[in-house]
Coordinates of N, CA and C in Angstrom, one line a residue:
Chain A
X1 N 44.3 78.5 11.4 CA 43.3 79.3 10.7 C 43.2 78.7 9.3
X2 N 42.1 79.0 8.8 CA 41.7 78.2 7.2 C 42.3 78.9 6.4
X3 N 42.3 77.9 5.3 CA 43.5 78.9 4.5 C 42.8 78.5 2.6
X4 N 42.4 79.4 1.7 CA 42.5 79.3 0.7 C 43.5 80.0 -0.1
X5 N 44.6 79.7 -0.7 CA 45.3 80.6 -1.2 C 45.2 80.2 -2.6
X6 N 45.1 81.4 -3.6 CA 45.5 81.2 -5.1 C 47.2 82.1 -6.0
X7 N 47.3 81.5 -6.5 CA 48.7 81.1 -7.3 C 49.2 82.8 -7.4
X8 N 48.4 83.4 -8.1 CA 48.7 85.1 -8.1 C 47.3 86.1 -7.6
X9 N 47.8 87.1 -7.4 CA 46.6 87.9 -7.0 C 46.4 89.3 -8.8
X10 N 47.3 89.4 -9.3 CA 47.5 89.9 -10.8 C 47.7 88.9 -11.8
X11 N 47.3 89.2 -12.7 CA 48.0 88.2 -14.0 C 47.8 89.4 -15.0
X12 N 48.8 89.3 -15.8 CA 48.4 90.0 -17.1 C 48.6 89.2 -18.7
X13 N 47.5 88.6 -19.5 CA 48.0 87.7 -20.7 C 47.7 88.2 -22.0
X14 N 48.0 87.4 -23.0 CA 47.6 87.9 -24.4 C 47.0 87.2 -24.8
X15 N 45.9 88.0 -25.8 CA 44.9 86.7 -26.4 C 45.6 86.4 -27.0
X16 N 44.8 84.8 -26.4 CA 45.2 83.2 -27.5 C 46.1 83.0 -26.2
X17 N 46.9 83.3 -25.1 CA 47.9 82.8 -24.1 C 47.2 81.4 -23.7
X18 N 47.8 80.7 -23.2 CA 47.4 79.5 -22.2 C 47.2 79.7 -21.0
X19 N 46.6 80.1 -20.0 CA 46.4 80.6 -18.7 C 46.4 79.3 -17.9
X20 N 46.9 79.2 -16.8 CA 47.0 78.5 -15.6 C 46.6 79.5 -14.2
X21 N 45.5 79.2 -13.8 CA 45.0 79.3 -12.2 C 44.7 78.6 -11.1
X22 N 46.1 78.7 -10.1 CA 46.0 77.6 -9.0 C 45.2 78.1 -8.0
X23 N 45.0 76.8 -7.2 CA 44.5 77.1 -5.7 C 44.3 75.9 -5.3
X24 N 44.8 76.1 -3.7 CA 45.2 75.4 -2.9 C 44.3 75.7 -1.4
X25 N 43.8 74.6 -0.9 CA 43.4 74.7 0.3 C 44.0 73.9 1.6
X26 N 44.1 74.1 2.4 CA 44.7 73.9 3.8 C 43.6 72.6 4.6
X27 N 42.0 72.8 4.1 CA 41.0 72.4 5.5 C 40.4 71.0 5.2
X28 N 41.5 70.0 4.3 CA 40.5 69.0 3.9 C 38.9 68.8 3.3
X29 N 39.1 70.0 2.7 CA 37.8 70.0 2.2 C 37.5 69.1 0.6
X30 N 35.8 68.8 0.7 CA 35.7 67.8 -0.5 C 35.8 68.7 -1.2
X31 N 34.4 69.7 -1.3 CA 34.2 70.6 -2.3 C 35.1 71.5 -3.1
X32 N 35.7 71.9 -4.3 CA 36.0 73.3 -4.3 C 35.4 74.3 -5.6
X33 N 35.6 75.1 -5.7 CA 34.9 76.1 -6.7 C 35.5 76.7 -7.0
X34 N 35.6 77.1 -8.7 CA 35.7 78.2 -9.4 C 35.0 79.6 -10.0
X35 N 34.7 80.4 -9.7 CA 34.2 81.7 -10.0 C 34.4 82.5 -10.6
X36 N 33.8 83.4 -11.7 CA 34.3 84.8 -11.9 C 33.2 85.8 -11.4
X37 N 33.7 86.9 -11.1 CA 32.9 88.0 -10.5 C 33.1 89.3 -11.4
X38 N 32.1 89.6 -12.0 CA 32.0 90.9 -12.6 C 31.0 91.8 -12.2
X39 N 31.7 93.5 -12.4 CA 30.8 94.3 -11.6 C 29.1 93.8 -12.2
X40 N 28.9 94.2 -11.4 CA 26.8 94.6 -11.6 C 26.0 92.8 -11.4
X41 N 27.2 91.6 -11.5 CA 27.0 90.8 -12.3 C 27.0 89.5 -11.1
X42 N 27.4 89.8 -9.6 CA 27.9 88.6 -9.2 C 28.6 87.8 -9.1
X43 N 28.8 86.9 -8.2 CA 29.3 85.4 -8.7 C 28.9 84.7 -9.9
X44 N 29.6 84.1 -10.6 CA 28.9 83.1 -11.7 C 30.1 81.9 -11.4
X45 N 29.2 81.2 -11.5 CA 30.2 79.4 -11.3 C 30.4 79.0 -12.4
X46 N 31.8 78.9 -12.2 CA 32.7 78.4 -14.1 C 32.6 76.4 -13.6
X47 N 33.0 76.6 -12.8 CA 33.7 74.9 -12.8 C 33.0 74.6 -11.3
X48 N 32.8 73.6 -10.6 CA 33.2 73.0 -9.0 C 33.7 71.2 -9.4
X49 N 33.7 70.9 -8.3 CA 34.7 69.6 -7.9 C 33.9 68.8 -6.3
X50 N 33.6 67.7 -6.3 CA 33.1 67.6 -5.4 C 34.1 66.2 -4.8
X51 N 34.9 66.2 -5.7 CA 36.2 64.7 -5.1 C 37.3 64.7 -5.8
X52 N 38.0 63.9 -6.1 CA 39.2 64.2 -6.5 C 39.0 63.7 -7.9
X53 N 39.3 64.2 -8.7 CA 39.3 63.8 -10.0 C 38.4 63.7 -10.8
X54 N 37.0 64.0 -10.1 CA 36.0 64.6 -10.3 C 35.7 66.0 -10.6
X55 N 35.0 66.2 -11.9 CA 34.2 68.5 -12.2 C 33.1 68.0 -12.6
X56 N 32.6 69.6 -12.4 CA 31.1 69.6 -12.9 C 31.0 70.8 -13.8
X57 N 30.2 71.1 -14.9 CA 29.7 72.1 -15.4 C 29.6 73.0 -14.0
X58 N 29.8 74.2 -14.2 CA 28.2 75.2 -13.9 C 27.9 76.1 -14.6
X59 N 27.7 77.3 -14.7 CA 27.1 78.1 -15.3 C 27.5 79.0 -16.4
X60 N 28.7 79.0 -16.4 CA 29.5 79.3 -17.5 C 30.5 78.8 -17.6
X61 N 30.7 77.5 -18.1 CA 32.3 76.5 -18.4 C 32.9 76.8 -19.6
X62 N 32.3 77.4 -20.9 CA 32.7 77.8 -22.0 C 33.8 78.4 -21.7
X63 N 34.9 77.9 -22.9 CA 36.4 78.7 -22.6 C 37.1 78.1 -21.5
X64 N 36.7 77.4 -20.6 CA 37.5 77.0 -19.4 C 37.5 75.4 -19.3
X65 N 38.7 75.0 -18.4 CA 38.6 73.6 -18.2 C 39.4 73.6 -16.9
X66 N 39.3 72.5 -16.0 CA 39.3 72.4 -15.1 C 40.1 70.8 -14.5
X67 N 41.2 71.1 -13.4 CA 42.1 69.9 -13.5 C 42.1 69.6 -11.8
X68 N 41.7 68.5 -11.3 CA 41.6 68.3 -9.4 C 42.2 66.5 -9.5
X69 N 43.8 67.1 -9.4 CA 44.5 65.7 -9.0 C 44.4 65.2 -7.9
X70 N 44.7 66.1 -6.5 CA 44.9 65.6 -5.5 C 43.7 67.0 -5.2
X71 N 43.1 66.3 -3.7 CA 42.3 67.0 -3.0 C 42.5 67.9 -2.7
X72 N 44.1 68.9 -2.4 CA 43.7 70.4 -2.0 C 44.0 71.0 -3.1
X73 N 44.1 70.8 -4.3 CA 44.3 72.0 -5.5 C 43.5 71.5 -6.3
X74 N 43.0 73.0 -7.0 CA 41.9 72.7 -8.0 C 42.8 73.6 -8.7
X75 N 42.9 73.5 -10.2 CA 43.5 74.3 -11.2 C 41.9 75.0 -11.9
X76 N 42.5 76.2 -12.8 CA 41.4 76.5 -14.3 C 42.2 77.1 -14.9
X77 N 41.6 75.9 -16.0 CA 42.7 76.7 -17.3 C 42.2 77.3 -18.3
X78 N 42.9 78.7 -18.7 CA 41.9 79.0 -20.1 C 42.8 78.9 -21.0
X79 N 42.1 77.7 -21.9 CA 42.7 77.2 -23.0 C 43.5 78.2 -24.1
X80 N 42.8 79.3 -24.5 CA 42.9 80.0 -25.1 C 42.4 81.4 -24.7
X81 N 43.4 82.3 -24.3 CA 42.4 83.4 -23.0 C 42.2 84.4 -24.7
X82 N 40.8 84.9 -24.0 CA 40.1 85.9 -25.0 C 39.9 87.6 -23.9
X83 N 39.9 88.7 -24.4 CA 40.0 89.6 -24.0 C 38.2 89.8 -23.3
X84 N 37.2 88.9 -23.4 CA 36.4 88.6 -22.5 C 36.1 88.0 -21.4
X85 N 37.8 87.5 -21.0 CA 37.6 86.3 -19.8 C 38.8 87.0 -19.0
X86 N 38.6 88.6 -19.1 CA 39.4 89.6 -18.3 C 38.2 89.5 -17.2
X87 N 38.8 89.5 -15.8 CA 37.6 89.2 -14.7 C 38.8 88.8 -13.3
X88 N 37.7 89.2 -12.4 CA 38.1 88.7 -11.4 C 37.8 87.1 -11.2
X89 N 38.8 85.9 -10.6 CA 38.4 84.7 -10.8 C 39.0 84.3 -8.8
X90 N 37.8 84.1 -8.5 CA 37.1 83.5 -7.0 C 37.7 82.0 -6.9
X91 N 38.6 81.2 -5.9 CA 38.5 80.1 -5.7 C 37.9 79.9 -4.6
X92 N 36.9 79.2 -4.3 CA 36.3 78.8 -2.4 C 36.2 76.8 -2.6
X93 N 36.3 76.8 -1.4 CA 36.4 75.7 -1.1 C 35.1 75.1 0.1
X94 N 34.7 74.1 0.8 CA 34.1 73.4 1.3 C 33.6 72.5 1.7
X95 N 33.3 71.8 3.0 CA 32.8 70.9 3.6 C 31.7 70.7 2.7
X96 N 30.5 71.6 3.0 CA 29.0 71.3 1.9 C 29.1 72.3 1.7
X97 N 28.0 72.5 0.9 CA 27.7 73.4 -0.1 C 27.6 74.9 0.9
X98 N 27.3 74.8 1.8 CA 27.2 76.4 2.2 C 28.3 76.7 2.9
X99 N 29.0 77.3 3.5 CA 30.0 77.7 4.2 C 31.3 77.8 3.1
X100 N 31.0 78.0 2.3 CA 32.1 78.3 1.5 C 33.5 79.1 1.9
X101 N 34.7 78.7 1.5 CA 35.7 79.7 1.8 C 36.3 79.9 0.7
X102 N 36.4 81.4 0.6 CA 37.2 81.9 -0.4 C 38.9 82.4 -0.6
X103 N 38.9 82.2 -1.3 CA 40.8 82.8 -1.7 C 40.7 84.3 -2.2
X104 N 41.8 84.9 -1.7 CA 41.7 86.4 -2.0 C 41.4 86.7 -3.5
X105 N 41.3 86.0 -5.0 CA 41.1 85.9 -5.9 C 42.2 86.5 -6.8
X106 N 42.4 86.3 -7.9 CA 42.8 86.4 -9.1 C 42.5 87.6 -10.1
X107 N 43.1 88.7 -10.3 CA 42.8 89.8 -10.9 C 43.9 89.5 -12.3
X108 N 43.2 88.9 -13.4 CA 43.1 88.7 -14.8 C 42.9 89.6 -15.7
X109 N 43.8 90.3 -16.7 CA 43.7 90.9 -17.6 C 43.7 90.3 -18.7
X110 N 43.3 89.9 -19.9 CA 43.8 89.6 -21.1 C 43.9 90.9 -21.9
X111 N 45.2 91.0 -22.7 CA 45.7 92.1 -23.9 C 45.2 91.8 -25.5
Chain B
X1 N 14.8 79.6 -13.7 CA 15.7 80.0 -13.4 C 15.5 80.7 -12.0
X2 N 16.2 80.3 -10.9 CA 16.4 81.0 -9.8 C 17.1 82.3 -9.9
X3 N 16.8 83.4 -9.4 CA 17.3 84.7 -9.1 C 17.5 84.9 -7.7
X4 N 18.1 86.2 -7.2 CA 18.9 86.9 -5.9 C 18.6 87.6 -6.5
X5 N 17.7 89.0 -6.0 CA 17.7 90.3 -6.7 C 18.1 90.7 -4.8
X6 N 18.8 91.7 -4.9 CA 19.7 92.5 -3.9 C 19.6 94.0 -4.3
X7 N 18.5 94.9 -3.2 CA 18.8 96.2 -3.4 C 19.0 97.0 -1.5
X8 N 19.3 98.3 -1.8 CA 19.8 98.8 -3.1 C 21.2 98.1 -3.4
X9 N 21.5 99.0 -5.0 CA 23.0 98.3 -5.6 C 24.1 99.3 -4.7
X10 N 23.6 100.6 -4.8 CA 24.4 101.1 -3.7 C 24.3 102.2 -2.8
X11 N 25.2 102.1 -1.6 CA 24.8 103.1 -0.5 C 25.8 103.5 0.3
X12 N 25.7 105.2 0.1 CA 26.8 105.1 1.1 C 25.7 106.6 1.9
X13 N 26.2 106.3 3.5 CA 25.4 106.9 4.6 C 26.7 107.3 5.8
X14 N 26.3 108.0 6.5 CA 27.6 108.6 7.6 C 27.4 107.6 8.6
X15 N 28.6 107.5 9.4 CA 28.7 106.9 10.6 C 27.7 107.2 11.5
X16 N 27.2 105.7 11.9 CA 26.2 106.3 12.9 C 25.0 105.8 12.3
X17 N 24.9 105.8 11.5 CA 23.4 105.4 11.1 C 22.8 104.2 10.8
X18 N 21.8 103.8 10.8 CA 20.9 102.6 10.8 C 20.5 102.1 9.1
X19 N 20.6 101.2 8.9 CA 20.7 100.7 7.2 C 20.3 98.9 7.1
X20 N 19.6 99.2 6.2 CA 18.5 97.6 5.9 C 19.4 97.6 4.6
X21 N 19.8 96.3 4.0 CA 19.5 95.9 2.5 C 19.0 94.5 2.8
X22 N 18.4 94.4 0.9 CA 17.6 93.1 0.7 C 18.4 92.0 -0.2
X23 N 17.3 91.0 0.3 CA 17.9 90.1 -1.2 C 16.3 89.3 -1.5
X24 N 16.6 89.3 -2.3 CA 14.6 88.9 -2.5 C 14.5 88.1 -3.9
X25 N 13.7 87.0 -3.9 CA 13.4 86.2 -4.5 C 12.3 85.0 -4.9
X26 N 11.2 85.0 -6.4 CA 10.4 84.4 -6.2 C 10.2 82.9 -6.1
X27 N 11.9 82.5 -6.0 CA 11.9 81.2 -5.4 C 11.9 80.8 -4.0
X28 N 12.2 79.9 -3.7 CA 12.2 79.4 -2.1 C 13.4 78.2 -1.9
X29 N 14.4 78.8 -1.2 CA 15.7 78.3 -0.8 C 15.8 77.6 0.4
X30 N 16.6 76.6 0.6 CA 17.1 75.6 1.7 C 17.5 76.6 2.4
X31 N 18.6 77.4 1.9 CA 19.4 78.2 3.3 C 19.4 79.5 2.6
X32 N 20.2 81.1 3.2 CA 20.1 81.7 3.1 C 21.5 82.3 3.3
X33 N 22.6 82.7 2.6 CA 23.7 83.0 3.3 C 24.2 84.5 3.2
X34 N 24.9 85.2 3.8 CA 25.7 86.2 3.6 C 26.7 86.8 3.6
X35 N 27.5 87.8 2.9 CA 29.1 87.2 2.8 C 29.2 88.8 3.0
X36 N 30.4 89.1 3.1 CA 30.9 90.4 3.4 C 32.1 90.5 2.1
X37 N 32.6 91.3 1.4 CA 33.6 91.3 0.7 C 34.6 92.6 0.4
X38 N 35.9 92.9 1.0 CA 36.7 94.4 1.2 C 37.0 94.0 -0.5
X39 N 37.3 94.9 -0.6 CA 38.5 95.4 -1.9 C 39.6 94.9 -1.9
X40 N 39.7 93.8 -3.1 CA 40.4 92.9 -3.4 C 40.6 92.0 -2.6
X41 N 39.9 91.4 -1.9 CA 39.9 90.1 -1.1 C 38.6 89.5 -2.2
X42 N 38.8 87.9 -1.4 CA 37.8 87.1 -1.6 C 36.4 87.5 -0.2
X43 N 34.9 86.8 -0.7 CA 33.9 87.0 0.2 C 34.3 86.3 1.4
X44 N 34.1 86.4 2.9 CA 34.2 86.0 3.8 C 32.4 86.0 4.2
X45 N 32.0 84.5 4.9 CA 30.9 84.3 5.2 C 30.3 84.9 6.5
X46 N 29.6 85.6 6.6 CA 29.1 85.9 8.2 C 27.5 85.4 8.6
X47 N 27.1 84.9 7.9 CA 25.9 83.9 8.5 C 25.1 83.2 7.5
X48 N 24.8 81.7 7.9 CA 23.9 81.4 7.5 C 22.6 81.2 8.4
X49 N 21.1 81.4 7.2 CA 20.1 81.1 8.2 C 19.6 80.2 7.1
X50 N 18.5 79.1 8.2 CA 18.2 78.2 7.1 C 16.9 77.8 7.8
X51 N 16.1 78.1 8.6 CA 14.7 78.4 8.9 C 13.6 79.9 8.6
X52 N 12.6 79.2 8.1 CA 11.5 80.2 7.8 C 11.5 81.5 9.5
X53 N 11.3 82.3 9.0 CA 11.8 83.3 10.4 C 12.5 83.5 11.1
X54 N 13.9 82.9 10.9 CA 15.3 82.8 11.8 C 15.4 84.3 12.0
X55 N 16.1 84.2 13.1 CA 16.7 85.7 13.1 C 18.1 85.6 14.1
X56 N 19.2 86.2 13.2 CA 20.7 85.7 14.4 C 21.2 87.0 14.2
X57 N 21.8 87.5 15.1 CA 22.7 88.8 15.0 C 24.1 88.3 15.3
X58 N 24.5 89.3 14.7 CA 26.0 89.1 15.0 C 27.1 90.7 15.3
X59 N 27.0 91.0 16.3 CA 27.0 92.5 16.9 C 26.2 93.2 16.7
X60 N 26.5 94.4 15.9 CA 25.4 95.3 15.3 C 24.3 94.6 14.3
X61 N 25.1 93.6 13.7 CA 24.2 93.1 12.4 C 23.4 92.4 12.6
X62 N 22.4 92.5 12.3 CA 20.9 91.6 12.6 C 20.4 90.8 10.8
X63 N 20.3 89.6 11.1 CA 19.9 89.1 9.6 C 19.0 88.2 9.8
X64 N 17.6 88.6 9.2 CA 16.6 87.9 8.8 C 16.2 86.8 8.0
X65 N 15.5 85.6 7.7 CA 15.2 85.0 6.7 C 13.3 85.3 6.6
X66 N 13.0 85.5 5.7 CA 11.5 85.4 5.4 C 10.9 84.3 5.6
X67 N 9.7 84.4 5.9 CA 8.6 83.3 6.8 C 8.9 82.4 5.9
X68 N 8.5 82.5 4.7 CA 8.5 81.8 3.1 C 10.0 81.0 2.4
X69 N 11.3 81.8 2.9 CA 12.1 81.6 2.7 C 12.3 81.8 1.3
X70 N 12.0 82.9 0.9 CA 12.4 83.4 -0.6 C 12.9 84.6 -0.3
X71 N 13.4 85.1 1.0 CA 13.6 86.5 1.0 C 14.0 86.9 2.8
X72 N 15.7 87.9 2.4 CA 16.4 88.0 3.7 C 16.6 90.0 3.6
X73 N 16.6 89.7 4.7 CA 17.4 91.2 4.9 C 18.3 91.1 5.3
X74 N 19.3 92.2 5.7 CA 20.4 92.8 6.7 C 20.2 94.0 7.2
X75 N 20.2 93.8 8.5 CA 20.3 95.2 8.9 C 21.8 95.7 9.7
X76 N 21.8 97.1 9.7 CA 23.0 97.2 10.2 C 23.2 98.4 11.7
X77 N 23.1 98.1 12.5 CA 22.4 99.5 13.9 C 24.2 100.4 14.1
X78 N 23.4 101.6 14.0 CA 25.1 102.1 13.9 C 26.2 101.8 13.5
X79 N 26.2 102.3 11.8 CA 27.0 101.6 11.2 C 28.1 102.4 11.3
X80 N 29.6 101.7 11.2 CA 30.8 102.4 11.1 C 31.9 102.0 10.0
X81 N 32.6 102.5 9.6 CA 33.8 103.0 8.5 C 33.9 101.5 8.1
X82 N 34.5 100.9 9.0 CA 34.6 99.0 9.2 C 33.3 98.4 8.6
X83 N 32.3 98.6 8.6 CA 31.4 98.0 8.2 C 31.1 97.9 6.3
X84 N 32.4 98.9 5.6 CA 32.4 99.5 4.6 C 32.7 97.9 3.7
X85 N 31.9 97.9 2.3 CA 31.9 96.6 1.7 C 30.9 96.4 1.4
X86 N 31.2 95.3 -0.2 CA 30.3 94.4 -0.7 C 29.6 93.3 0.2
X87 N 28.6 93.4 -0.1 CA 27.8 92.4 1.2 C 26.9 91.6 0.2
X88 N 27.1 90.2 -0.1 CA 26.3 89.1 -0.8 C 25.4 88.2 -0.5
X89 N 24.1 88.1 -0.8 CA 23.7 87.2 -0.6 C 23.9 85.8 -1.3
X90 N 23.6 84.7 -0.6 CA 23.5 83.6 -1.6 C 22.8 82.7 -1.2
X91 N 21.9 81.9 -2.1 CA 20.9 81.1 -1.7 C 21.1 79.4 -2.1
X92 N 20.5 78.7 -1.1 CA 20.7 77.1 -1.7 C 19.6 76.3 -2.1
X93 N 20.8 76.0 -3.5 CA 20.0 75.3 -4.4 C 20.0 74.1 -4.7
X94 N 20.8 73.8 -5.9 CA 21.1 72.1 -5.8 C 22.0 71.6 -4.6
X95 N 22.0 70.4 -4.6 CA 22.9 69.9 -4.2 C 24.9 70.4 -3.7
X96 N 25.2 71.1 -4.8 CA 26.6 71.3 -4.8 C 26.7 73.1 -5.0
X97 N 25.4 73.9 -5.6 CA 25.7 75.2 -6.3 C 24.8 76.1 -5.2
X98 N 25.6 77.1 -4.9 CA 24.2 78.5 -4.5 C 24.1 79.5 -5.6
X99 N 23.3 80.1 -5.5 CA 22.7 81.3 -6.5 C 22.7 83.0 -5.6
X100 N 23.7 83.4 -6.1 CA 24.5 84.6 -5.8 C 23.6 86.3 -6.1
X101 N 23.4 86.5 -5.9 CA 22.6 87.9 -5.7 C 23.9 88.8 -6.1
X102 N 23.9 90.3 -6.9 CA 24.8 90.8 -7.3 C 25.7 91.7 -6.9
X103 N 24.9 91.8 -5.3 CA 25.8 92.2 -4.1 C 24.9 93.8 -4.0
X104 N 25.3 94.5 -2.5 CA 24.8 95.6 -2.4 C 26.5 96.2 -1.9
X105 N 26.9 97.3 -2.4 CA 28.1 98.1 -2.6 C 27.8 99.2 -0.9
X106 N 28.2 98.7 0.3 CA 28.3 99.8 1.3 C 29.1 100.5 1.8
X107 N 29.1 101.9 1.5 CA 30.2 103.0 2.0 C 29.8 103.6 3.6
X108 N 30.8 103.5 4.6 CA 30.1 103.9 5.6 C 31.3 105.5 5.9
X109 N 30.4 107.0 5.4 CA 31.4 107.7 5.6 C 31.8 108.3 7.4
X110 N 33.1 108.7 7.5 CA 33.1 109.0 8.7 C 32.9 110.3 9.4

């Protein structure tokens, strides 16, 4: 069975903390992606990765950075977490671009 | 800027009953996808379509792509408690990114 798994399913930090968010995939996939999902608001794409050692911008990278040593973990880190980057945070992964698989995600507080 | 407008935002209807949502858009997308999502999980995929007029079901669920391909439905034929969830669309765009619709919120009461 495919497997996306990420590092915690809670986090609770303080502004200004250093945040670390793993995820790990199982299916040899090139692709992987980072997300945050807020009510009313959708998906919005922080980071992807299309090889190893390889990121790309997407649509909101501000505040975040992004680390892909080895092909099944992609990290996001928030440099400096702000009590706006409280969110749900989506990892999926993929062959191509559609078929995406997701990880149960990341429920982020900052204090 | 590409958009996913998705209505309604939300619905909740009794067991048993018959239910469309949209996702609609004045662009025109490679593919068309749909994801299902429970409370506190990640989205799980349940179809892609990627021809002007496709039509695939997948038990009760029937999903459309528009002639045009700017625009899908879902329908759902006797809906049940299980069917209950965020349901996403997402559309393909560049190369590496889809463009996410804000989800339609479904309650199926029993």
């Amino acid at each position: 069975d495919v497997k996306v798994t990420q590092s915690s399913r809670y986090l609770v930090k303080r502004t200004g903390e250093k945040v670390f968010l793993e995820c790990v995939q199982d299916m040899d996939h090139e692709n992987m992606f980072w997300y945050r999902q807020d009510p009313g608001l959708g998906l919005r794409l922080i980071y992807f990765s299309y090889d190893v050692k390889m990121k790309e911008k997407g649509d909101i990278p501000e505040g975040y950075s992004v680390s892909r040593e080895k092909k099944e973990r992609f990290s996001l880190i928030l440099e400096s977490a702000s009590t706006n980057q409280t969110s749900m945070y989506l990892c999926a992964s993929s062959i191509v671009r559609d078929s995406q698989f997701f990880g149960p995600g990341t429920r982020l507080t900052v204090l | 800027t590409q958009l996913l407008e998705q209505s309604p935002q939300f619905l909740s209807i009794q067991e048993g009953e018959n239910l469309t949502v949209y996702c609609n858009s004045s662009s025109v997308f490679s593919s068309l996808q749909w994801y299902r999502q429970e409370p506190g999980e990640g989205p799980v995929l349940l179809v892609t379509v990627v021809t002007g007029g496709e039509v695939k079901k997948l038990k009760r669920l029937t999903f459309q792509f528009g002639d045009a391909r700017k625009d899908s439905s879902l329908h759902i034929t006797a809906a049940q408690p299980g069917d209950t969830g965020l349901y996403l669309c997402a559309g393909g765009a560049s190369n590496y990114q889809l463009i996410w619709g804000a989800g339609t919120k479904l309650i199926i009461k029993p």
